[in-house]
Short mmCIF file of C-alpha atoms in Angstrom, two decimals:
data_model
loop_
_atom_site.label_atom_id
_atom_site.label_comp_id
_atom_site.label_asym_id
_atom_site.label_seq_id
_atom_site.Cartn_x
_atom_site.Cartn_y
_atom_site.Cartn_z
CA MET P 145 11.34 1.01 0.07
CA ILE P 146 13.64 1.55 2.93
CA ASP P 147 15.62 -1.24 3.97
CA PRO P 148 14.16 -2.84 7.87
CA ILE P 149 17.38 -2.10 9.78
CA THR P 150 17.51 1.13 8.01
CA LEU P 151 13.51 2.07 9.33
CA ILE P 152 14.08 0.01 12.89
CA ALA P 153 17.23 2.37 13.49
CA THR P 154 15.15 5.79 12.60
CA ALA P 155 12.09 4.71 14.19
CA ARG P 156 13.82 4.09 17.56
CA ALA P 157 15.51 7.72 17.19
CA THR P 158 12.12 8.95 16.68
CA ILE P 159 10.82 7.19 19.67
CA ALA P 160 14.20 8.55 21.76
CA GLY P 161 13.35 12.06 20.90
CA VAL P 162 9.81 12.04 21.47
CA LYS P 163 10.48 10.65 25.31
CA GLN P 164 13.19 13.26 26.35
CA ALA P 165 10.68 15.92 24.42
CA ILE P 166 7.50 14.58 26.63
CA ALA P 167 9.74 14.91 30.22
CA LEU P 168 10.74 18.23 29.13
CA GLY P 169 7.48 18.85 28.61
CA LYS P 170 8.02 20.82 25.38
CA ASP P 171 6.02 21.10 22.62
CA ALA P 172 7.16 19.58 19.95
CA SER P 173 5.54 18.82 17.17
CA GLU P 174 8.04 18.57 14.66
CA LEU P 175 9.71 15.62 16.58
CA PHE P 176 5.50 14.10 16.55
CA HIS P 177 5.30 14.11 13.09
CA GLN P 178 8.24 12.69 12.67
CA PHE P 179 7.27 10.07 15.07
CA PHE P 180 4.19 9.54 13.08
CA ASP P 181 6.20 9.15 10.11
CA ALA P 182 8.18 7.03 11.23
CA LYS P 183 5.04 4.84 12.93
CA ASP P 184 3.85 4.57 9.40
CA ALA P 185 6.16 3.57 7.81
CA VAL P 186 7.18 0.50 10.24
CA MET P 187 3.29 -0.56 10.48
CA LYS P 188 3.55 -0.41 6.57
CA GLU P 189 6.49 -2.48 6.52
CA LYS P 190 5.04 -4.68 9.14
CA ALA P 191 2.17 -5.92 6.71
CA LYS P 192 4.56 -6.08 3.64
CA PRO P 193 7.90 -7.50 4.80
CA THR P 194 10.60 -6.64 1.59
CA LYS P 195 11.92 -9.67 0.97
CA LYS P 196 15.57 -8.19 1.10
CA SER P 197 16.51 -8.55 4.62
CA LEU P 198 20.02 -9.50 6.00
CA GLN P 199 17.57 -10.88 8.92
CA SER P 200 16.03 -14.27 9.21
CA VAL P 201 11.70 -13.64 9.38
CA ASN P 202 11.43 -14.31 13.35
CA ALA P 203 14.10 -12.11 13.89
CA GLN P 204 12.63 -9.66 11.75
CA ALA P 205 9.28 -10.37 13.17
CA MET P 206 10.16 -9.88 16.69
CA GLN P 207 11.66 -6.40 16.18
CA PHE P 208 8.16 -5.68 14.14
CA ILE P 209 6.25 -6.22 16.68
CA GLN P 210 8.67 -4.57 19.42
CA LEU P 211 9.15 -1.94 17.70
CA ALA P 212 4.99 -1.23 17.25
CA GLU P 213 3.92 -1.94 20.86
CA GLU P 214 6.88 0.59 21.97
CA MET P 215 5.19 3.25 19.34
CA GLN P 216 2.13 1.96 20.55
CA GLN P 217 3.27 3.19 24.44
CA ILE P 218 5.03 6.56 23.11
CA GLU P 219 2.05 7.66 21.09
CA GLU P 220 -0.51 7.25 24.34
CA GLN P 221 2.56 9.17 26.00
CA ILE P 222 1.47 11.89 23.60
CA LYS P 223 -2.01 12.05 23.57
CA ILE P 224 -1.54 12.18 27.42
CA SER P 225 0.64 14.91 26.93
CA PHE P 226 -1.32 17.06 25.04
CA MET P 227 -3.78 16.41 27.78
CA ARG P 228 -1.62 17.96 30.24
CA ARG P 229 -1.30 21.05 28.14
CA GLY P 230 -4.56 21.35 28.28
CA LYS P 231 -4.98 20.54 24.34
CA THR P 232 -7.47 17.99 23.86
CA ASN P 233 -9.76 18.99 21.10
CA LEU P 234 -6.50 18.80 19.61
CA TRP P 235 -5.65 15.61 19.97
CA MET P 236 -9.74 14.72 19.29
CA ASP P 237 -9.08 16.87 15.91
CA PHE P 238 -5.91 14.34 15.48
CA LEU P 239 -7.80 11.55 15.77
CA ARG P 240 -10.69 12.64 13.61
CA GLU P 241 -8.25 14.03 10.60
CA ARG P 242 -5.80 10.23 10.71
CA ASN P 243 -9.28 8.36 11.05
CA ARG P 244 -10.50 10.48 7.83
CA ILE P 245 -7.06 10.52 6.25
CA VAL P 246 -7.00 6.72 6.56
CA ALA P 247 -11.09 5.89 4.85
CA GLN P 248 -9.93 7.82 2.11
CA ASN P 249 -7.10 6.15 1.49
CA LYS P 250 -8.51 2.99 1.59
CA ALA P 251 -11.43 4.28 -0.63
CA ASP P 252 -8.90 5.59 -2.74
CA GLU P 253 -6.89 1.96 -2.67
CA ILE P 254 -10.44 -0.43 -3.63
CA GLU P 255 -11.13 2.03 -6.65
CA ALA P 256 -7.88 2.18 -8.13
CA ASP P 257 -8.25 -1.62 -7.91
CA LYS P 258 -11.39 -1.84 -9.21
CA ALA P 259 -10.33 0.32 -12.21
CA LYS P 260 -7.10 -1.92 -12.66
CA ALA P 261 -9.36 -4.50 -12.85
CA LYS P 262 -11.73 -2.98 -14.90
CA ARG P 263 -8.84 -2.31 -17.71
CA ALA P 264 -7.58 -5.54 -17.56
CA LYS P 265 -10.99 -6.98 -18.41
CA GLU P 266 -11.19 -4.54 -21.37
CA ILE P 267 -8.01 -5.76 -22.35
CA GLU P 268 -9.03 -9.52 -22.46
CA GLU P 269 -12.53 -8.30 -23.77
CA VAL P 270 -10.15 -6.43 -26.78
CA VAL P 271 -8.12 -9.57 -27.01
CA THR P 272 -10.88 -12.00 -27.45
CA VAL P 273 -12.25 -10.17 -30.02
CA VAL P 274 -8.56 -9.77 -31.74
CA LEU P 275 -8.46 -13.49 -31.68
CA LEU P 276 -11.77 -14.38 -33.04
CA ALA P 277 -11.34 -11.63 -36.38
CA ILE P 278 -7.80 -13.62 -36.71
CA CYS P 279 -9.70 -16.60 -36.33
CA VAL P 280 -12.55 -15.42 -38.81
CA ALA P 281 -10.16 -14.60 -41.27
CA LEU P 282 -8.60 -17.59 -41.50
CA VAL P 283 -11.00 -19.94 -41.59
CA VAL P 284 -12.78 -17.27 -45.03
CA THR P 285 -8.95 -17.80 -46.05
CA LEU P 286 -9.49 -21.55 -45.94
CA VAL P 287 -13.08 -21.37 -47.31
CA ALA P 288 -11.62 -19.42 -50.17
CA TRP P 289 -9.02 -21.59 -51.00
CA GLY P 290 -10.74 -24.67 -51.06
CA THR P 291 -13.34 -22.86 -52.75
CA MET P 292 -10.91 -21.86 -55.70
CA GLU P 293 -9.38 -25.65 -55.67
CA TYR P 294 -12.50 -27.73 -56.30
CA VAL P 295 -12.69 -24.85 -58.89
CA ASP P 296 -9.52 -25.61 -60.73
CA PHE P 297 -10.33 -29.64 -60.06
CA MET P 298 -13.07 -29.19 -61.61
CA ARG P 299 -11.97 -27.39 -64.91
CA LYS P 300 -9.88 -30.21 -65.55
#
């Protein structure tokens, strides 16, 4: 995981590049890719911040909120840029595909969590059966030992 300070610096550099490309009216597909990668990284870090940061929690929270807001504005500018160039359909396709991927990722994550829970339950059941078997073996051993001691006692 990249540290928050580097992440913020990278996102800000990407934002500056996208702003410049939009201002010049250029087709900056590669910058858009970098922008959305940076946006995803920022949103993931915002959702689950790393513990190792030199910043205070308040400063880190404010930076991520401001950065998320700025990235939302840039995304809106990218959308307008697509529409100005007559590529509204491409933008709509992008939104549909992004939503599909997000939904698939969530479904995969839920499935992985279910599989993990199922595996944990299976392990718990195996441990329970093994402990039960050990207890039964211990009881049988104690009964056998007690019986043998009783037989020896009765012979004397």
